[in-house]
PDB file of C-alpha atoms and ligand atoms in Angstrom:
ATOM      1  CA  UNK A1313     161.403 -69.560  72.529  1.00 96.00           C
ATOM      2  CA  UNK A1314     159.671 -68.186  69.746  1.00 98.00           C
ATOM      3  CA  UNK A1315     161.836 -66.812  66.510  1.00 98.00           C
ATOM      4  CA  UNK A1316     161.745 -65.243  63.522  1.00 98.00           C
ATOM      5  CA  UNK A1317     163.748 -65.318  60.571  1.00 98.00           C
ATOM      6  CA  UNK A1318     162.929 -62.615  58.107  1.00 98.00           C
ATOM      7  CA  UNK A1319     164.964 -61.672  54.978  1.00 97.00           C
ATOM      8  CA  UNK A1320     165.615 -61.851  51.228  1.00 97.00           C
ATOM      9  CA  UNK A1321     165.943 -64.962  49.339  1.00 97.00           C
ATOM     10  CA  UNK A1322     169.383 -66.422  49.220  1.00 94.00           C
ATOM     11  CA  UNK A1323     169.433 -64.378  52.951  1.00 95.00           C
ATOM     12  CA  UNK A1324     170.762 -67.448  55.050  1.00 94.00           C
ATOM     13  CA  UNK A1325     167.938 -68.291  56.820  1.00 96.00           C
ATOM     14  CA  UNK A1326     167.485 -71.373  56.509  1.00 95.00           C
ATOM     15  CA  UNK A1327     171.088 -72.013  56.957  1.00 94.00           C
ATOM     16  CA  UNK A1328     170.901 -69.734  60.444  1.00 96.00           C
ATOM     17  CA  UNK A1329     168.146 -71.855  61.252  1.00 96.00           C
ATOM     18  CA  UNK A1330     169.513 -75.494  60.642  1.00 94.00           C
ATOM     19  CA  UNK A1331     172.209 -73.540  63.060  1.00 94.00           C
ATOM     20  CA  UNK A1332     170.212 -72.411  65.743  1.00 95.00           C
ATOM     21  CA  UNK A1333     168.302 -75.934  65.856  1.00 94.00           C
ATOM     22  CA  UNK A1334     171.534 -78.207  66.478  1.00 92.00           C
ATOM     23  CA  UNK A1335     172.189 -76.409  69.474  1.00 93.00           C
ATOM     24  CA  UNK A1336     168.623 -75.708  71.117  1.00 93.00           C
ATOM     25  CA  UNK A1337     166.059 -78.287  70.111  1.00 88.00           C
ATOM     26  CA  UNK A1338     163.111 -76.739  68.800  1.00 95.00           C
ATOM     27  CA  UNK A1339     161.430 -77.470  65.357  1.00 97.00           C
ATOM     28  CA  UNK A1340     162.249 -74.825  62.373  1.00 98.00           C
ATOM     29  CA  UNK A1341     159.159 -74.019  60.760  1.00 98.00           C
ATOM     30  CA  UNK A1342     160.031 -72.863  56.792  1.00 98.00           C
ATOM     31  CA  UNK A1343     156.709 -72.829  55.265  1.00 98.00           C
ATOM     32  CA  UNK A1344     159.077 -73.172  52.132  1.00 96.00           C
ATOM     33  CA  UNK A1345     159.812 -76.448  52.651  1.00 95.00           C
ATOM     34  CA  UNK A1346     156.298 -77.499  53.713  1.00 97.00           C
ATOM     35  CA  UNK A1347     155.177 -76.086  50.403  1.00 97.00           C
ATOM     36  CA  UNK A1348     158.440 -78.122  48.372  1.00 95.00           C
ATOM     37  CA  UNK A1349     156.888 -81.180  50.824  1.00 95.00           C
ATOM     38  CA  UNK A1350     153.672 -81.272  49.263  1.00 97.00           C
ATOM     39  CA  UNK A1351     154.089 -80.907  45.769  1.00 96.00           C
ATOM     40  CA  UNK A1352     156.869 -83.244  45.457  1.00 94.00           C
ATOM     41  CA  UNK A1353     153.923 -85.973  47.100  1.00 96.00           C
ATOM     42  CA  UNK A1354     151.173 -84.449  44.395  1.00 97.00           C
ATOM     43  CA  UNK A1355     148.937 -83.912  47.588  1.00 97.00           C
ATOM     44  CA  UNK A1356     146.155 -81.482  47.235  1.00 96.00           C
ATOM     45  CA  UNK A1357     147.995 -78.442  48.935  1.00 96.00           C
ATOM     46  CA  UNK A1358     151.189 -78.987  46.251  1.00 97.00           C
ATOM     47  CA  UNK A1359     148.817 -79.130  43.835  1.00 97.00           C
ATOM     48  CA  UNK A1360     147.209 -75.677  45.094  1.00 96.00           C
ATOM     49  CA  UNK A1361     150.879 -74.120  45.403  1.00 97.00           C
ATOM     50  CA  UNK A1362     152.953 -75.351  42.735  1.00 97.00           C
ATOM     51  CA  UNK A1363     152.264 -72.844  40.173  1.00 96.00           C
ATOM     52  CA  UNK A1364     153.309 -69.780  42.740  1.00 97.00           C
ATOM     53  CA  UNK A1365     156.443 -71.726  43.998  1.00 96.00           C
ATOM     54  CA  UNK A1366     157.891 -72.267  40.454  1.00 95.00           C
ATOM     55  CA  UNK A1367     157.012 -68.771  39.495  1.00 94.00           C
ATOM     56  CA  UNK A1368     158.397 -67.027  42.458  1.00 95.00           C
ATOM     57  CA  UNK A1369     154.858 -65.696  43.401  1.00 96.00           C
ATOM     58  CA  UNK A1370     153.956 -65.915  47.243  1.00 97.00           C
ATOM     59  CA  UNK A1371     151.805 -69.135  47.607  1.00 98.00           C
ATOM     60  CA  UNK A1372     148.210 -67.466  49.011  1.00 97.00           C
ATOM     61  CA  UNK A1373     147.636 -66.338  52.681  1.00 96.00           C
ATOM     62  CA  UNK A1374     144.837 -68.797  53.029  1.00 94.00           C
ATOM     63  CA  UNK A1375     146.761 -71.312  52.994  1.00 96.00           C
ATOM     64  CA  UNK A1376     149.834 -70.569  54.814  1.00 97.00           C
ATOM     65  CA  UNK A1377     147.635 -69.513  57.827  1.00 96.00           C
ATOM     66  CA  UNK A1378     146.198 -73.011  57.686  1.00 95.00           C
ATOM     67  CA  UNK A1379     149.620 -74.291  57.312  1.00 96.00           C
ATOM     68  CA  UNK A1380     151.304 -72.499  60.304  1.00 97.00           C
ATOM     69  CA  UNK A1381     148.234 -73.052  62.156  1.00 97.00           C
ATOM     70  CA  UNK A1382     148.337 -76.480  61.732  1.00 96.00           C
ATOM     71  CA  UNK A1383     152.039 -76.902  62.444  1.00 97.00           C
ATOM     72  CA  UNK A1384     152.303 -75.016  65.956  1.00 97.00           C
ATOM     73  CA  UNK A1385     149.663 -76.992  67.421  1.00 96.00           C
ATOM     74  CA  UNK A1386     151.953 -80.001  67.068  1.00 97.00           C
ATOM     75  CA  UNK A1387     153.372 -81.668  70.333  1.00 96.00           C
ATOM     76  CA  UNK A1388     157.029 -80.933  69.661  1.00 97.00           C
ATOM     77  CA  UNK A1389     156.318 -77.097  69.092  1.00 97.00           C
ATOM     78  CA  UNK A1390     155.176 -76.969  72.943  1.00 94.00           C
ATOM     79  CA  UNK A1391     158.472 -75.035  74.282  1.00 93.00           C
ATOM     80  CA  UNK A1392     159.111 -73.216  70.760  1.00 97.00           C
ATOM     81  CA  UNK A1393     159.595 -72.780  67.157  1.00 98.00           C
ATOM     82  CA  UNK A1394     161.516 -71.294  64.733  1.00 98.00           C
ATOM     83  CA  UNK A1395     159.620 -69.329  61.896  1.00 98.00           C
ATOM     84  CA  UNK A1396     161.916 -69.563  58.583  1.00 98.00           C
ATOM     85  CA  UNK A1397     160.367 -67.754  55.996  1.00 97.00           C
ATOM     86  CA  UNK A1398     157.115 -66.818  57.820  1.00 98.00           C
ATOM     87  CA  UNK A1399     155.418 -64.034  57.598  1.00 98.00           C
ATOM     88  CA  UNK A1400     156.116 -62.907  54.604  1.00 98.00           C
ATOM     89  CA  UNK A1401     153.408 -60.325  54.127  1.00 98.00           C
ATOM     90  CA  UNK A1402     151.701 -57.712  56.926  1.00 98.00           C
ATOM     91  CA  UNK A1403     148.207 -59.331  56.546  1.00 98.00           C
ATOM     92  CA  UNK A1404     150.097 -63.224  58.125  1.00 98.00           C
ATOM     93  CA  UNK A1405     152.025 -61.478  60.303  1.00 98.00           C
ATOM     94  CA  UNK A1406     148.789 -59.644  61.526  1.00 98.00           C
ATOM     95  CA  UNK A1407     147.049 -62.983  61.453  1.00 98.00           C
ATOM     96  CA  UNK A1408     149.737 -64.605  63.329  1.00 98.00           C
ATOM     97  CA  UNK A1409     149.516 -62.165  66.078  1.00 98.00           C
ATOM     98  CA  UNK A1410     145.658 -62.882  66.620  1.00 97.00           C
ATOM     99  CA  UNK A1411     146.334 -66.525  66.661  1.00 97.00           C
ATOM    100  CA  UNK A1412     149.152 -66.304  69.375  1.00 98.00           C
ATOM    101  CA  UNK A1413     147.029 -63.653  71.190  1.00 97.00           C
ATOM    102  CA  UNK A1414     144.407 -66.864  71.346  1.00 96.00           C
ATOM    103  CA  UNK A1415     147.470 -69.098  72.127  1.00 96.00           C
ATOM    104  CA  UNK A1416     148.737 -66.630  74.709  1.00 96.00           C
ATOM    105  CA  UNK A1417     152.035 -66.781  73.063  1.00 97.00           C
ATOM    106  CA  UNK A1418     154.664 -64.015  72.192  1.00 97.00           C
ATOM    107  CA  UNK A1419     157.017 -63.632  69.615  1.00 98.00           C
ATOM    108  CA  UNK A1420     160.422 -63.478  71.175  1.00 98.00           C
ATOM    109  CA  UNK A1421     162.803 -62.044  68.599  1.00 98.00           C
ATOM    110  CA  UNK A1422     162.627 -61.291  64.992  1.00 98.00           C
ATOM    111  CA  UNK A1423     166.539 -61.512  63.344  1.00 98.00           C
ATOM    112  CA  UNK A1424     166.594 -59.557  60.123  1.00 98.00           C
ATOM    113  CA  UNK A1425     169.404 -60.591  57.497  1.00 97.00           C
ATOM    114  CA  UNK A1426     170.350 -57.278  55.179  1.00 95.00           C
ATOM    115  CA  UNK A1427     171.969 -58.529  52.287  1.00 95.00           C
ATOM    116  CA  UNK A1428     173.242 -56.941  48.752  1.00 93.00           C
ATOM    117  CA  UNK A1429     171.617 -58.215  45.099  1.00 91.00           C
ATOM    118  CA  UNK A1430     174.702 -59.649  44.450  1.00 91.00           C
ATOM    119  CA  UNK A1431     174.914 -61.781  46.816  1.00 93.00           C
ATOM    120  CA  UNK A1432     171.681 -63.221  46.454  1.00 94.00           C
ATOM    121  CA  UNK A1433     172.410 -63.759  43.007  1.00 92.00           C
ATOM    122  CA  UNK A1434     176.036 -65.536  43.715  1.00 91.00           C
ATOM    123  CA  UNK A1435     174.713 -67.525  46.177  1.00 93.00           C
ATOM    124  CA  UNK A1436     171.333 -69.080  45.015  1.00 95.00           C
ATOM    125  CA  UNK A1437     172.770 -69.940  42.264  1.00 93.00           C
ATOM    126  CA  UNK A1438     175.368 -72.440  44.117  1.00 95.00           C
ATOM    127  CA  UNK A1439     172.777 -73.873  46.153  1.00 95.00           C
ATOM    128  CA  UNK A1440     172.092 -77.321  46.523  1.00 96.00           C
ATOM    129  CA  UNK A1441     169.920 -78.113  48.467  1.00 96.00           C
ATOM    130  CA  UNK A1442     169.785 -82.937  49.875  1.00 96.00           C
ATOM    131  CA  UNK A1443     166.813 -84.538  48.757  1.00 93.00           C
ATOM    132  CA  UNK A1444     166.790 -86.735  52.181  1.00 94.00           C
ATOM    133  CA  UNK A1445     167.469 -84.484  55.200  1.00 93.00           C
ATOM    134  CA  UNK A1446     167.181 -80.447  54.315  1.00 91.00           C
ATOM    135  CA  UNK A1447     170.906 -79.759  54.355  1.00 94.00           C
ATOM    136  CA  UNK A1448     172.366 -76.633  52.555  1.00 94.00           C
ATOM    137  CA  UNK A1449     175.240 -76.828  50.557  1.00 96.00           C
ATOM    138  CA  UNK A1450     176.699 -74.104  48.383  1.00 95.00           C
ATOM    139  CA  UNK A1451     178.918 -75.372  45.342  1.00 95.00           C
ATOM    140  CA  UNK A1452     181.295 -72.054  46.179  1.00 93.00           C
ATOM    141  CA  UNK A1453     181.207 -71.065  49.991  1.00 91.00           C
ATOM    142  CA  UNK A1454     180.396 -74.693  51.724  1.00 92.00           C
ATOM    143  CA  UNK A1455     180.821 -77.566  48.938  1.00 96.00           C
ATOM    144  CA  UNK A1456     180.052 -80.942  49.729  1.00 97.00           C
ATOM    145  CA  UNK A1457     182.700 -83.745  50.689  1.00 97.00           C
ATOM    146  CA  UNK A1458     181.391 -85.412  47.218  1.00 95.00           C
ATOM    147  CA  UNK A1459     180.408 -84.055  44.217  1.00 92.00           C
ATOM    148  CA  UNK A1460     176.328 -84.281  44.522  1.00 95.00           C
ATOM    149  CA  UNK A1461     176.332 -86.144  47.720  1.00 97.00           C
ATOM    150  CA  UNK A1462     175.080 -84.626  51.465  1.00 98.00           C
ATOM    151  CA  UNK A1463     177.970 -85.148  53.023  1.00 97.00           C
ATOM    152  CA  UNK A1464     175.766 -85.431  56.325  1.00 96.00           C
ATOM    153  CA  UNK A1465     173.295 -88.498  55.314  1.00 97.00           C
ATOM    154  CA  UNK A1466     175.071 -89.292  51.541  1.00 97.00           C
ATOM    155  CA  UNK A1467     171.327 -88.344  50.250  1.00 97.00           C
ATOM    156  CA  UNK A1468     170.896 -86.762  46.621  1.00 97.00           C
ATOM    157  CA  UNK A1469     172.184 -82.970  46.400  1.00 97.00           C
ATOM    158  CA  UNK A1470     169.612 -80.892  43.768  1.00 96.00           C
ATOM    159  CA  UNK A1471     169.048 -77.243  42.830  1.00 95.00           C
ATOM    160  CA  UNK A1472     165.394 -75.897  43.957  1.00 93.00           C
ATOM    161  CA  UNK A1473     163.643 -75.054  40.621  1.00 91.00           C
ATOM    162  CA  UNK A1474     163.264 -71.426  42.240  1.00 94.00           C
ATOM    163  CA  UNK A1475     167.032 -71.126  42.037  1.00 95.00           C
ATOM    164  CA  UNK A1476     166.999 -70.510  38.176  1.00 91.00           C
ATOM    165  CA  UNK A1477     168.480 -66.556  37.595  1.00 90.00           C
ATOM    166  CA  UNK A1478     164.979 -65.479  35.922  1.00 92.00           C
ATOM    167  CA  UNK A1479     163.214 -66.698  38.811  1.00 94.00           C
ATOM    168  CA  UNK A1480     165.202 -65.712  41.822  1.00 95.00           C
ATOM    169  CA  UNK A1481     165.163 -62.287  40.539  1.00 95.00           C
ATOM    170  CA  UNK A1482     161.304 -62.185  40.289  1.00 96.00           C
ATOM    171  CA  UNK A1483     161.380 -63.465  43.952  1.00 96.00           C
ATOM    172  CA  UNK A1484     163.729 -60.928  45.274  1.00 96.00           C
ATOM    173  CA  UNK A1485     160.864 -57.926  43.370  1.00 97.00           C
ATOM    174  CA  UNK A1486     158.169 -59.903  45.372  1.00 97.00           C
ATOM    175  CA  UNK A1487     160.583 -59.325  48.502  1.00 97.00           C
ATOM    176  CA  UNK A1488     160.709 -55.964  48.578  1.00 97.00           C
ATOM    177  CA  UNK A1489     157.284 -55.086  47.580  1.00 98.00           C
ATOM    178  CA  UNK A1490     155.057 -57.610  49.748  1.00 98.00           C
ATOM    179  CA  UNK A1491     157.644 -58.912  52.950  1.00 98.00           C
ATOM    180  CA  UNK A1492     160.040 -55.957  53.541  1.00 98.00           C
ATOM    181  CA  UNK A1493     157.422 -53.803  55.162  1.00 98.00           C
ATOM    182  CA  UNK A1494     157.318 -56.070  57.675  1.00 98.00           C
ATOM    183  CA  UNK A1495     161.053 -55.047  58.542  1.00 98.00           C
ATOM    184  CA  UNK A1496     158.802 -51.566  60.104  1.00 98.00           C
ATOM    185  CA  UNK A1497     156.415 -53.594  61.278  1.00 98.00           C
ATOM    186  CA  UNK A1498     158.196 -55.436  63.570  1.00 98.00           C
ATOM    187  CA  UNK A1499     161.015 -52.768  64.320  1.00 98.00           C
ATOM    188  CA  UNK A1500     157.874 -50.845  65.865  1.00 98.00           C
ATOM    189  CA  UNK A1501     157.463 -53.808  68.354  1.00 98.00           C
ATOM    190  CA  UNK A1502     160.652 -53.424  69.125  1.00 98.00           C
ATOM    191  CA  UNK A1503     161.697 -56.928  68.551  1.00 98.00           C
ATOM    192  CA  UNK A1504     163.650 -56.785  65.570  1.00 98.00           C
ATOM    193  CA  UNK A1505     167.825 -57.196  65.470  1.00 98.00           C
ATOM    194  CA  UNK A1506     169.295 -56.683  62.018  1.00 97.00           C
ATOM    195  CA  UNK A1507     171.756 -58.547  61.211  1.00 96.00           C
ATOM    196  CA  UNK A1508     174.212 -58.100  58.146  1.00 95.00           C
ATOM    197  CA  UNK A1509     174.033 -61.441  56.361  1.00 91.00           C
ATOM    198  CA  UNK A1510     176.924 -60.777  53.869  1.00 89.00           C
ATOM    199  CA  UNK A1511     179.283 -61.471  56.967  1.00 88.00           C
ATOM    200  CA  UNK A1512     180.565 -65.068  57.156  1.00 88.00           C
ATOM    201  CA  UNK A1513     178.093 -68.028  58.965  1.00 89.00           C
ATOM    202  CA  UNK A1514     179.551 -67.709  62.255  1.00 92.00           C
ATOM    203  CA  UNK A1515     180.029 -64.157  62.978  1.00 94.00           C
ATOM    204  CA  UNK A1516     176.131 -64.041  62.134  1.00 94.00           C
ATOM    205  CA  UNK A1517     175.429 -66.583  64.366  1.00 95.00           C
ATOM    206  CA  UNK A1518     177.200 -65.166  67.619  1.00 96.00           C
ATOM    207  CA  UNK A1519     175.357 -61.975  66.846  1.00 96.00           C
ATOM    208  CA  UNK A1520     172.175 -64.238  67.187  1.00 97.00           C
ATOM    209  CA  UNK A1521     173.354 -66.170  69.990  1.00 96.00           C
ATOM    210  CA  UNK A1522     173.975 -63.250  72.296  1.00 96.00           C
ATOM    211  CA  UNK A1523     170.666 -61.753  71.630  1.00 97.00           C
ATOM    212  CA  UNK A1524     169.459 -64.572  72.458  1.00 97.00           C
ATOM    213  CA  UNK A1525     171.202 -64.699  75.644  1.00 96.00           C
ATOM    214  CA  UNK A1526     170.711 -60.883  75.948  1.00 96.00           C
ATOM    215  CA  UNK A1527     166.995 -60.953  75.785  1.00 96.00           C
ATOM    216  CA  UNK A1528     166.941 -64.345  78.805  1.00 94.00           C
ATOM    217  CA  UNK A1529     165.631 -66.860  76.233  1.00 93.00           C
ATOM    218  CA  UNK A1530     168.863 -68.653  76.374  1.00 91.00           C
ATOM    219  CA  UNK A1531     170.871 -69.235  79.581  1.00 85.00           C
TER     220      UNK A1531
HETATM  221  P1  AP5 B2227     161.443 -70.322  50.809  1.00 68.64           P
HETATM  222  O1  AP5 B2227     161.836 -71.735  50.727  1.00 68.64           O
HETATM  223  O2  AP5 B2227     161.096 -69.761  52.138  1.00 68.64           O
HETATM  224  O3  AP5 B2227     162.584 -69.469  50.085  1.00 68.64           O
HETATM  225  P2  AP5 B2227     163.163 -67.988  50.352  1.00 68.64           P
HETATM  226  O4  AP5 B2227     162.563 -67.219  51.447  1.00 68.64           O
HETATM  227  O5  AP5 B2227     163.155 -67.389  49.015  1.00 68.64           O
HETATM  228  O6  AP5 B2227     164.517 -68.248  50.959  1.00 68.64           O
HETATM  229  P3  AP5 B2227     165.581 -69.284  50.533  1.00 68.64           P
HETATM  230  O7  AP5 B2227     165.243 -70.633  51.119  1.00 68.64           O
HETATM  231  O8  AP5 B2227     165.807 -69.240  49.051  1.00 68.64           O
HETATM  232  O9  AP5 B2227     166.881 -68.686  51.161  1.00 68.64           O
HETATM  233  P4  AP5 B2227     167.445 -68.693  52.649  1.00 68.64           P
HETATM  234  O10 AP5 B2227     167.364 -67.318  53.200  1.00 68.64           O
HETATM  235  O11 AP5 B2227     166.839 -69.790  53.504  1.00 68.64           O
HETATM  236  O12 AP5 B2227     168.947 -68.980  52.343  1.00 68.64           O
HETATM  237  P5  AP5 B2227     169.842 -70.307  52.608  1.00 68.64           P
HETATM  238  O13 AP5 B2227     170.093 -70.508  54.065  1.00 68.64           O
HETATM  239  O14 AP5 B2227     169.328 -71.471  51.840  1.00 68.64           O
HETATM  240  O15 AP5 B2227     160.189 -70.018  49.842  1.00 68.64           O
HETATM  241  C1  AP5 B2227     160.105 -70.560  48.547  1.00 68.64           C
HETATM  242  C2  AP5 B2227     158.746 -70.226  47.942  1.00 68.64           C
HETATM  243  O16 AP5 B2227     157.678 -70.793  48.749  1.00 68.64           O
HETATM  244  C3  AP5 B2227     158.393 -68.735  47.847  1.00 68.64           C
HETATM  245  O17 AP5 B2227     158.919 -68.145  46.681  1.00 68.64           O
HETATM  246  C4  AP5 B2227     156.850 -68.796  47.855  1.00 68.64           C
HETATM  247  O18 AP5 B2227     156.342 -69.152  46.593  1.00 68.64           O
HETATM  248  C5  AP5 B2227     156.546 -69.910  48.824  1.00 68.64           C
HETATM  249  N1  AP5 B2227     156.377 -69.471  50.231  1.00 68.64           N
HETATM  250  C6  AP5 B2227     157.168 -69.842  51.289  1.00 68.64           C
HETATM  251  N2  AP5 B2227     156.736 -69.259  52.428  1.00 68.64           N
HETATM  252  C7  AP5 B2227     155.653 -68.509  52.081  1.00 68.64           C
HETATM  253  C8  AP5 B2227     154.800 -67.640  52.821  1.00 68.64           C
HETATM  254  N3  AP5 B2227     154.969 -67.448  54.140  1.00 68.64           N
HETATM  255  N4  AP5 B2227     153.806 -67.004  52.140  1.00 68.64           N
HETATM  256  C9  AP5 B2227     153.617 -67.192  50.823  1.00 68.64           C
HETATM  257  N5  AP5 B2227     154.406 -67.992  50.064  1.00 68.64           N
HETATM  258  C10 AP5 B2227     155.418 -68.642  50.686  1.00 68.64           C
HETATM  259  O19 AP5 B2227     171.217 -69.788  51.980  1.00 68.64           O
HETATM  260  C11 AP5 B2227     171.322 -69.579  50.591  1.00 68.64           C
HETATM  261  C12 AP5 B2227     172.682 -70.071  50.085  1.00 68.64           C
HETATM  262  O20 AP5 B2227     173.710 -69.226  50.620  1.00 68.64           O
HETATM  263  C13 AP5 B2227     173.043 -71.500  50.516  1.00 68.64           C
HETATM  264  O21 AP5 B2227     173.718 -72.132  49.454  1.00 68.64           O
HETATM  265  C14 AP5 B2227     173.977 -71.313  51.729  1.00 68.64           C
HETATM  266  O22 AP5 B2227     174.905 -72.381  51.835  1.00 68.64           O
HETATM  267  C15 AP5 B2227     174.658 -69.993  51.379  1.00 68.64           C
HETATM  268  N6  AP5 B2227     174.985 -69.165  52.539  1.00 68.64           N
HETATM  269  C16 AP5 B2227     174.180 -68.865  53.589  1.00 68.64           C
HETATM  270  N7  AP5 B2227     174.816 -68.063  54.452  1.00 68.64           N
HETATM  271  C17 AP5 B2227     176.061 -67.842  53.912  1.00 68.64           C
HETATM  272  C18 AP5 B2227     177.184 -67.050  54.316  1.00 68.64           C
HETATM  273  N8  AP5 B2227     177.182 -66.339  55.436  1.00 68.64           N
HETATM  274  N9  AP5 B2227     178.265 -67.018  53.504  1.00 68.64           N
HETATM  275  C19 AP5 B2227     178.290 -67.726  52.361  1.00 68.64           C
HETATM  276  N10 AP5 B2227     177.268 -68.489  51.916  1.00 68.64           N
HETATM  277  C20 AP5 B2227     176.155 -68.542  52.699  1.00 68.64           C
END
């Protein structure tokens, strides 16, 4: 099974895909968190990227080809993957489809999460995000058990350095100029759902689950 999550910042995908991966086990993808991965070590691709992430800029196409490349030839992406936050512009998602046409690999579904300005707003700015295993946390919708504390693995609880006001509005104008064409892109496939991600966490997720079902990749 082979998904995409496409959408805004603040949209819920990574959430959704946290979600989707307790219940089928496949590896989520979020080129995101690669990209937080490697500058937090100083390696040479964080040292490439940093200066996009903190900005809000997309981090070039270059490297996230390499990146995703990389990644799905991995042994535990053999029956699937989820894409979170990948492609995020027409000329990797155009890329991506010539390496899967190598790979003889299809893309399965793409799940697009519609959301409102405010929303993005309210919510990134709640975030928090554990140091030690990925969870999401959100200081109004889904606190923590204890104050800065995963309540999952007890790891650290932060705020990404994207999730400053200034900057999550400069990602949300790189949005809809360079990713949300690929909303057309991939309705002309016809493998695109929308889903309205202002709706609570599990109403989205049964919409999700019964595409899946709906389209056989789930039994
Ligand atoms: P990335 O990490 O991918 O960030 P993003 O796409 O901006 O998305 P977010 O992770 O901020 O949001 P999300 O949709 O996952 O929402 P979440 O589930 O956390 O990218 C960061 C940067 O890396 C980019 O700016 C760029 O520089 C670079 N980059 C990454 N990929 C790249 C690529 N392919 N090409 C080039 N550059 C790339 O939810 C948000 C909050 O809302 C949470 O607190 C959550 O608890 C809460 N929430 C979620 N759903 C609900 C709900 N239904 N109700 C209430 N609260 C909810």
């Amino acid at each position: 099974m082979i998904i995409i999550l496409l959408g805004p910042p603040g949209a819920g995908k990574g959430t959704i895909a946290n979600e989707i991966n307790r219940r089928v086990s496949i590896p989520i993808i979020a080129t995101g968190d690669i990209l937080r991965n490697a500058i937090e070590k100083n390696i040479d691709l964080g040292k490439k990227a940093k200066s996009f992430v903190v900005s809000g800029k997309l981090v070039p196409d270059e490297y996230i080809i390499k990146i995703v490349e990389d990644r799905i030839a991995e042994y535990d992406c053999e029956n699937g993957f989820i894409f979170d936050g990948f492609p995020r512009t027409i000329n990797q998602a155009r890329e991506l489809d010539m390496v899967f046409k190598k790979l003889n690999k299809n893309i399965d579904q793409v799940f697009y999460f519609d959301i409102s300005y405010s929303t993005i707003i309210n919510r990134l700015s709640a975030r928090r995000v554990c140091t030690k295993c990925g969870a999401i946390y959100n200081l109004k919708y889904d606190p923590p058990e204890k104050a800065d504390h995963c309540s999952k693995c007890g790891g650290k609880l932060i705020q990404r350095v994207d999730d400053q006001e200034d900057t999550i509005k400069k990602r949300v104008d790189v949005y809809n100029e360079e990713t949300s064409p690929l909303v057309s892109y991939y309705e002309k496939k016809n493998i695109l759902t929308r889903i309205n991600a202002d709706q609570d966490l599990k109403d989205r997720f049964e919409i999700i689950w019964h595409r899946l079902i709906e389209i056989g990749v789930i039994k």
